[in-house]
mmCIF file of C-alpha atoms and ligand atoms in Angstrom:
data_model
loop_
_atom_site.group_PDB
_atom_site.id
_atom_site.type_symbol
_atom_site.label_atom_id
_atom_site.label_comp_id
_atom_site.label_asym_id
_atom_site.label_seq_id
_atom_site.Cartn_x
_atom_site.Cartn_y
_atom_site.Cartn_z
ATOM 1 C CA MET A 1 -0.045 0.003 0.044
ATOM 2 C CA ALA A 2 1.824 3.087 -1.271
ATOM 3 C CA GLU A 3 -0.529 5.715 0.339
ATOM 4 C CA ASN A 4 0.082 4.185 3.694
ATOM 5 C CA PRO A 5 3.760 4.392 4.413
ATOM 6 C CA GLU A 6 5.309 2.971 7.555
ATOM 7 C CA VAL A 7 6.883 5.561 9.945
ATOM 8 C CA GLN A 8 9.194 5.376 12.855
ATOM 9 C CA CYS A 9 8.107 6.406 16.352
ATOM 10 C CA LEU A 10 10.529 8.966 17.657
ATOM 11 C CA VAL A 11 10.444 7.602 21.174
ATOM 12 C CA ASP A 12 11.484 4.047 20.690
ATOM 13 C CA GLY A 13 12.321 3.990 16.882
ATOM 14 C CA LYS A 14 10.020 1.107 16.119
ATOM 15 C CA THR A 15 7.950 0.943 12.939
ATOM 16 C CA TYR A 16 4.281 1.865 12.926
ATOM 17 C CA HIS A 17 1.503 2.238 10.488
ATOM 18 C CA VAL A 18 0.897 6.112 9.932
ATOM 19 C CA ASP A 19 -2.731 5.591 11.521
ATOM 20 C CA GLU A 20 -1.286 4.429 14.616
ATOM 21 C CA GLY A 21 0.117 7.847 15.873
ATOM 22 C CA LEU A 22 0.402 11.493 14.934
ATOM 23 C CA TYR A 23 3.087 13.827 13.434
ATOM 24 C CA LEU A 24 4.332 16.302 15.862
ATOM 25 C CA ALA A 25 2.959 19.021 13.564
ATOM 26 C CA ASP A 26 -0.703 17.704 14.215
ATOM 27 C CA LEU A 27 -0.260 18.100 17.973
ATOM 28 C CA SER A 28 -1.421 20.787 20.380
ATOM 29 C CA THR A 29 1.323 23.350 21.364
ATOM 30 C CA THR A 30 1.482 22.229 24.731
ATOM 31 C CA ILE A 31 1.940 18.385 24.099
ATOM 32 C CA ARG A 32 4.318 19.240 21.305
ATOM 33 C CA GLN A 33 6.430 21.215 23.906
ATOM 34 C CA ARG A 34 6.207 18.415 26.282
ATOM 35 C CA VAL A 35 7.623 16.055 23.774
ATOM 36 C CA LYS A 36 10.480 18.524 22.683
ATOM 37 C CA SER A 37 11.503 18.886 26.231
ATOM 38 C CA ASP A 38 12.167 15.219 26.428
ATOM 39 C CA TYR A 39 13.415 14.879 22.798
ATOM 40 C CA PRO A 40 14.969 18.122 21.896
ATOM 41 C CA GLU A 41 16.230 17.311 18.496
ATOM 42 C CA ALA A 42 12.614 16.220 17.432
ATOM 43 C CA LYS A 43 11.273 18.082 14.322
ATOM 44 C CA VAL A 44 7.609 18.745 13.444
ATOM 45 C CA THR A 45 7.792 16.148 10.625
ATOM 46 C CA ASP A 46 8.747 13.331 13.303
ATOM 47 C CA PHE A 47 6.038 10.782 14.195
ATOM 48 C CA ILE A 48 5.020 9.555 17.438
ATOM 49 C CA CYS A 49 2.810 6.421 18.049
ATOM 50 C CA GLY A 50 -0.415 6.543 19.854
ATOM 51 C CA HIS A 51 0.955 4.564 22.862
ATOM 52 C CA HIS A 52 3.724 6.952 23.730
ATOM 53 C CA LEU A 53 1.463 9.958 22.712
ATOM 54 C CA LEU A 54 -0.936 9.036 25.502
ATOM 55 C CA LYS A 55 1.709 9.363 28.113
ATOM 56 C CA TYR A 56 2.143 12.904 27.128
ATOM 57 C CA ARG A 57 -1.445 13.666 26.772
ATOM 58 C CA LEU A 58 -2.100 12.204 30.235
ATOM 59 C CA ALA A 59 0.940 14.223 31.799
ATOM 60 C CA ASN A 60 -0.569 17.356 30.210
ATOM 61 C CA VAL A 61 -3.992 16.706 31.662
ATOM 62 C CA ASP A 62 -2.466 15.989 35.030
ATOM 63 C CA ALA A 63 -0.439 19.379 34.923
ATOM 64 C CA MET A 64 -3.753 21.255 34.153
ATOM 65 C CA ILE A 65 -5.618 19.595 36.937
ATOM 66 C CA ASN A 66 -2.683 20.394 39.325
ATOM 67 C CA SER A 67 -2.309 23.893 38.466
ATOM 68 C CA ASP A 68 -6.105 24.537 38.561
ATOM 69 C CA LEU A 69 -6.170 22.850 42.057
ATOM 70 C CA LYS A 70 -3.269 24.963 43.305
ATOM 71 C CA GLN A 71 -4.934 28.136 42.087
ATOM 72 C CA SER A 72 -8.100 27.333 43.733
ATOM 73 C CA GLN A 73 -6.445 26.503 47.006
ATOM 74 C CA LYS A 74 -4.497 29.832 46.867
ATOM 75 C CA ILE A 75 -7.756 31.747 46.405
ATOM 76 C CA ASN A 76 -9.533 29.729 49.162
ATOM 77 C CA ARG A 77 -6.699 30.436 51.437
ATOM 78 C CA LYS A 78 -7.001 34.165 50.709
ATOM 79 C CA LEU A 79 -10.650 34.025 51.314
ATOM 80 C CA THR A 80 -10.364 32.206 54.644
ATOM 81 C CA ARG A 81 -7.546 34.749 55.811
ATOM 82 C CA ALA A 82 -9.883 37.677 54.853
ATOM 83 C CA MET A 83 -12.743 36.089 56.639
ATOM 84 C CA GLN A 84 -10.728 35.584 59.836
ATOM 85 C CA SER A 85 -9.167 38.964 59.672
ATOM 86 C CA ASP A 86 -9.648 41.348 62.651
ATOM 87 C CA ASP A 87 -9.513 44.348 60.622
ATOM 88 C CA TYR A 88 -13.092 44.111 59.949
ATOM 89 C CA GLU A 89 -14.412 43.600 63.484
ATOM 90 C CA ILE A 90 -18.240 44.297 63.460
ATOM 91 C CA THR A 91 -19.737 45.355 66.835
ATOM 92 C CA ASP A 92 -23.512 45.273 67.555
ATOM 93 C CA VAL A 93 -23.970 49.025 68.006
ATOM 94 C CA ASN A 94 -27.253 48.645 70.188
ATOM 95 C CA GLU A 95 -25.806 46.126 72.373
ATOM 96 C CA THR A 96 -22.583 48.090 73.031
ATOM 97 C CA LEU A 97 -24.515 51.291 73.773
ATOM 98 C CA SER A 98 -26.980 49.714 76.100
ATOM 99 C CA LYS A 99 -24.268 48.012 77.842
ATOM 100 C CA SER A 100 -22.458 51.308 78.611
ATOM 101 C CA LEU A 101 -25.604 52.988 79.535
ATOM 102 C CA THR A 102 -25.578 54.807 83.004
ATOM 103 C CA PHE A 103 -28.703 55.482 85.115
ATOM 104 C CA GLY A 104 -28.434 59.232 84.453
ATOM 105 C CA GLU A 105 -28.198 58.547 80.666
ATOM 106 C CA ARG A 106 -31.275 56.318 80.679
ATOM 107 C CA VAL A 107 -33.294 58.878 82.649
ATOM 108 C CA ALA A 108 -32.120 61.583 80.081
ATOM 109 C CA ASP A 109 -33.478 59.361 77.323
ATOM 110 C CA ASP A 110 -36.756 58.810 78.948
ATOM 111 C CA VAL A 111 -37.097 62.393 79.641
ATOM 112 C CA ALA A 112 -36.304 63.434 76.206
ATOM 113 C CA ARG A 113 -38.516 60.741 74.775
ATOM 114 C CA PHE A 114 -41.447 61.950 77.087
ATOM 115 C CA GLY A 115 -40.749 65.675 76.385
ATOM 116 C CA GLY A 116 -41.064 65.315 72.687
ATOM 117 C CA SER A 117 -44.605 63.650 72.923
ATOM 118 C CA TRP A 118 -48.161 65.004 72.589
ATOM 119 C CA GLY A 119 -48.972 63.419 75.960
ATOM 120 C CA PHE A 120 -46.475 65.808 77.496
ATOM 121 C CA ILE A 121 -48.059 68.783 75.604
ATOM 122 C CA GLY A 122 -51.547 67.784 76.667
ATOM 123 C CA ILE A 123 -50.686 67.427 80.337
ATOM 124 C CA PHE A 124 -48.718 70.580 80.249
ATOM 125 C CA VAL A 125 -51.441 72.668 78.656
ATOM 126 C CA PHE A 126 -53.886 71.072 81.286
ATOM 127 C CA ILE A 127 -51.748 72.109 84.174
ATOM 128 C CA LEU A 128 -51.067 75.582 82.948
ATOM 129 C CA LEU A 129 -54.922 76.154 82.299
ATOM 130 C CA ALA A 130 -55.663 74.806 85.802
ATOM 131 C CA TRP A 131 -53.072 77.049 87.457
ATOM 132 C CA MET A 132 -54.469 80.159 85.605
ATOM 133 C CA LEU A 133 -58.059 79.290 86.346
ATOM 134 C CA ILE A 134 -57.444 78.493 90.085
ATOM 135 C CA ASN A 135 -55.420 81.515 90.727
ATOM 136 C CA GLY A 136 -57.319 83.966 88.189
ATOM 137 C CA LEU A 137 -60.736 83.047 89.364
ATOM 138 C CA GLN A 138 -59.613 82.345 93.162
ATOM 139 C CA LEU A 139 -61.574 78.936 92.785
ATOM 140 C CA PHE A 140 -61.693 76.994 96.186
ATOM 141 C CA GLY A 141 -60.470 80.235 97.658
ATOM 142 C CA VAL A 142 -56.817 79.467 96.415
ATOM 143 C CA HIS A 143 -54.768 82.316 95.095
ATOM 144 C CA PHE A 144 -51.037 81.443 95.874
ATOM 145 C CA ASP A 145 -50.015 83.000 92.527
ATOM 146 C CA PRO A 146 -52.308 85.827 91.446
ATOM 147 C CA TYR A 147 -52.411 87.502 87.953
ATOM 148 C CA PRO A 148 -50.020 87.969 86.090
ATOM 149 C CA PHE A 149 -48.740 84.490 87.481
ATOM 150 C CA ILE A 150 -45.195 85.422 88.408
ATOM 151 C CA LEU A 151 -44.513 82.134 90.107
ATOM 152 C CA LEU A 152 -45.813 80.300 87.089
ATOM 153 C CA ASN A 153 -43.306 82.009 84.965
ATOM 154 C CA LEU A 154 -40.470 81.152 87.325
ATOM 155 C CA VAL A 155 -41.565 77.445 87.325
ATOM 156 C CA LEU A 156 -41.570 77.462 83.550
ATOM 157 C CA SER A 157 -38.239 78.995 83.355
ATOM 158 C CA CYS A 158 -36.876 76.325 85.640
ATOM 159 C CA ILE A 159 -38.457 73.304 83.532
ATOM 160 C CA ALA A 160 -36.990 74.947 80.375
ATOM 161 C CA ALA A 161 -33.541 75.512 81.917
ATOM 162 C CA ILE A 162 -33.465 71.739 83.155
ATOM 163 C CA GLN A 163 -35.148 70.343 80.099
ATOM 164 C CA ALA A 164 -32.653 71.757 77.332
ATOM 165 C CA PRO A 165 -29.498 70.253 78.868
ATOM 166 C CA ILE A 166 -31.232 66.830 79.264
ATOM 167 C CA ILE A 167 -32.451 66.802 75.700
ATOM 168 C CA MET A 168 -28.893 67.791 74.712
ATOM 169 C CA MET A 169 -27.464 64.766 76.701
ATOM 170 C CA SER A 170 -29.944 62.523 74.732
ATOM 171 C CA GLN A 171 -29.012 64.018 71.543
ATOM 172 C CA ASN A 172 -25.273 63.503 72.119
ATOM 173 C CA ARG A 173 -26.000 59.839 72.868
ATOM 174 C CA SER A 174 -27.904 59.551 69.499
ATOM 175 C CA ALA A 175 -25.023 61.417 67.755
ATOM 176 C CA ASP A 176 -22.631 58.651 69.349
ATOM 177 C CA ARG A 177 -25.014 55.998 68.127
ATOM 178 C CA ASP A 178 -24.995 57.338 64.509
ATOM 179 C CA ARG A 179 -21.115 57.552 64.536
ATOM 180 C CA MET A 180 -20.822 54.014 65.862
ATOM 181 C CA ALA A 181 -23.347 52.802 63.266
ATOM 182 C CA ALA A 182 -21.542 54.623 60.362
ATOM 183 C CA GLU A 183 -18.042 53.227 61.544
ATOM 184 C CA ASN A 184 -19.510 49.813 61.384
ATOM 185 C CA ASP A 185 -21.180 50.205 58.222
ATOM 186 C CA PHE A 186 -17.768 51.343 56.901
ATOM 187 C CA HIS A 187 -16.157 48.121 58.194
ATOM 188 C CA VAL A 188 -18.997 45.838 56.680
ATOM 189 C CA ASN A 189 -18.384 47.622 53.297
ATOM 190 C CA LEU A 190 -14.639 47.143 53.643
ATOM 191 C CA LYS A 191 -15.183 43.551 54.274
ATOM 192 C CA SER A 192 -17.685 42.914 51.598
ATOM 193 C CA GLU A 193 -15.395 44.724 49.123
ATOM 194 C CA HIS A 194 -12.618 42.566 50.065
ATOM 195 C CA GLU A 195 -14.628 39.391 49.682
ATOM 196 C CA LEU A 196 -16.066 40.522 46.464
ATOM 197 C CA ARG A 197 -12.421 40.997 45.070
ATOM 198 C CA ILE A 198 -11.585 37.549 46.033
ATOM 199 C CA LEU A 199 -14.930 36.288 44.461
ATOM 200 C CA HIS A 200 -13.727 38.158 41.359
ATOM 201 C CA ALA A 201 -10.468 36.408 41.378
ATOM 202 C CA LYS A 202 -12.308 32.958 41.625
ATOM 203 C CA LEU A 203 -14.634 33.694 38.893
ATOM 204 C CA ASP A 204 -11.760 34.977 36.738
ATOM 205 C CA HIS A 205 -9.837 31.765 37.378
ATOM 206 C CA LEU A 206 -12.850 29.744 36.672
ATOM 207 C CA SER A 207 -13.371 31.204 33.259
ATOM 208 C CA GLN A 208 -9.995 31.870 32.265
ATOM 209 C CA ASN A 209 -8.288 28.554 33.383
ATOM 210 C CA GLN A 210 -10.717 25.919 34.565
ATOM 211 C CA ILE A 211 -13.153 26.106 31.780
ATOM 212 C CA PRO A 212 -10.666 26.499 28.918
ATOM 213 C CA HIS A 213 -8.807 23.293 30.599
ATOM 214 C CA THR A 214 -12.196 21.377 30.707
ATOM 215 C CA LEU A 215 -12.740 22.158 27.034
ATOM 216 C CA GLU A 216 -9.139 21.109 26.312
ATOM 217 C CA VAL A 217 -9.697 17.660 27.904
ATOM 218 C CA GLU A 218 -12.939 17.417 25.968
ATOM 219 C CA LYS A 219 -11.108 18.109 22.834
ATOM 220 C CA LEU A 220 -8.440 15.571 23.637
ATOM 221 C CA GLN A 221 -11.316 12.955 24.309
ATOM 222 C CA ILE A 222 -12.680 13.689 20.877
ATOM 223 C CA GLU A 223 -9.299 13.593 19.335
ATOM 224 C CA ILE A 224 -8.766 10.092 20.730
ATOM 225 C CA LEU A 225 -12.260 8.894 19.598
ATOM 226 C CA SER A 226 -11.500 10.071 16.079
ATOM 227 C CA GLU A 227 -8.159 8.057 16.049
ATOM 228 C CA ILE A 228 -9.857 5.197 17.174
ATOM 229 C CA ARG A 229 -12.543 5.555 14.690
ATOM 230 C CA SER A 230 -9.954 5.803 11.849
ATOM 231 C CA GLU A 231 -8.185 2.828 13.194
ATOM 232 C CA LEU A 232 -11.340 0.889 13.091
ATOM 233 C CA ALA A 233 -12.084 2.123 9.494
ATOM 234 C CA GLU A 234 -8.553 1.037 8.525
ATOM 235 C CA LEU A 235 -9.190 -2.470 10.177
ATOM 236 C CA ARG A 236 -12.291 -2.791 8.361
ATOM 237 C CA ASP A 237 -10.705 -1.941 5.050
ATOM 238 C CA ARG A 238 -7.842 -4.454 5.636
ATOM 239 C CA GLN A 239 -10.574 -7.181 6.255
ATOM 240 C CA GLU A 240 -12.203 -6.570 2.895
HETATM 241 ZN ZN1 ZN B 301 6.411 4.915 20.316
#
């Protein structure tokens, strides 16, 4: 058969049918480089038999799997380190504040809350009207603060003088709470950003390395299948 020449395998020098292997020119670049690193004098016109080629193909697949695994482990280690990092300590603002709350501060909060309610206004208006009616009309014969209610003025001034700093205290505390919440948010954002960046690296690794490698392995399978198919066809030809 003139159109089916016999060729020599570059590994062991044995003679094979041309269908039983491939020329180096037909190999993928990575496998060809692998062969060339073992046989530096090999040329692209050299032939390698299927048996020896399989060894290089498997070595190539192994190398891909190993590099993918190493990369994944590296990214996972990074992620674990980021999760454990103390830089992003997150505190429960409400819990921290309520733990450090003194009796005075709690009273200030309650007073401020009551002072800013409709209930307080209602009660206050009622007391004012009662005071003025009792003293103005001298009901029940009581007139300890006759018109123009100078004592009432004094009482009102005292209440206002005390209420203002109490409200300020409460406001300071809510400002503290806001500041702590903002700090917390900042840390949470920082942590999310870091994790997101690692996730990006993971996705990049998946799309740029792992998926192409999987496709390459699939291609290899198809190549081997087509080689088997052509060998079968050759066998069938020889039988006829
Ligand atoms: Zn061989």
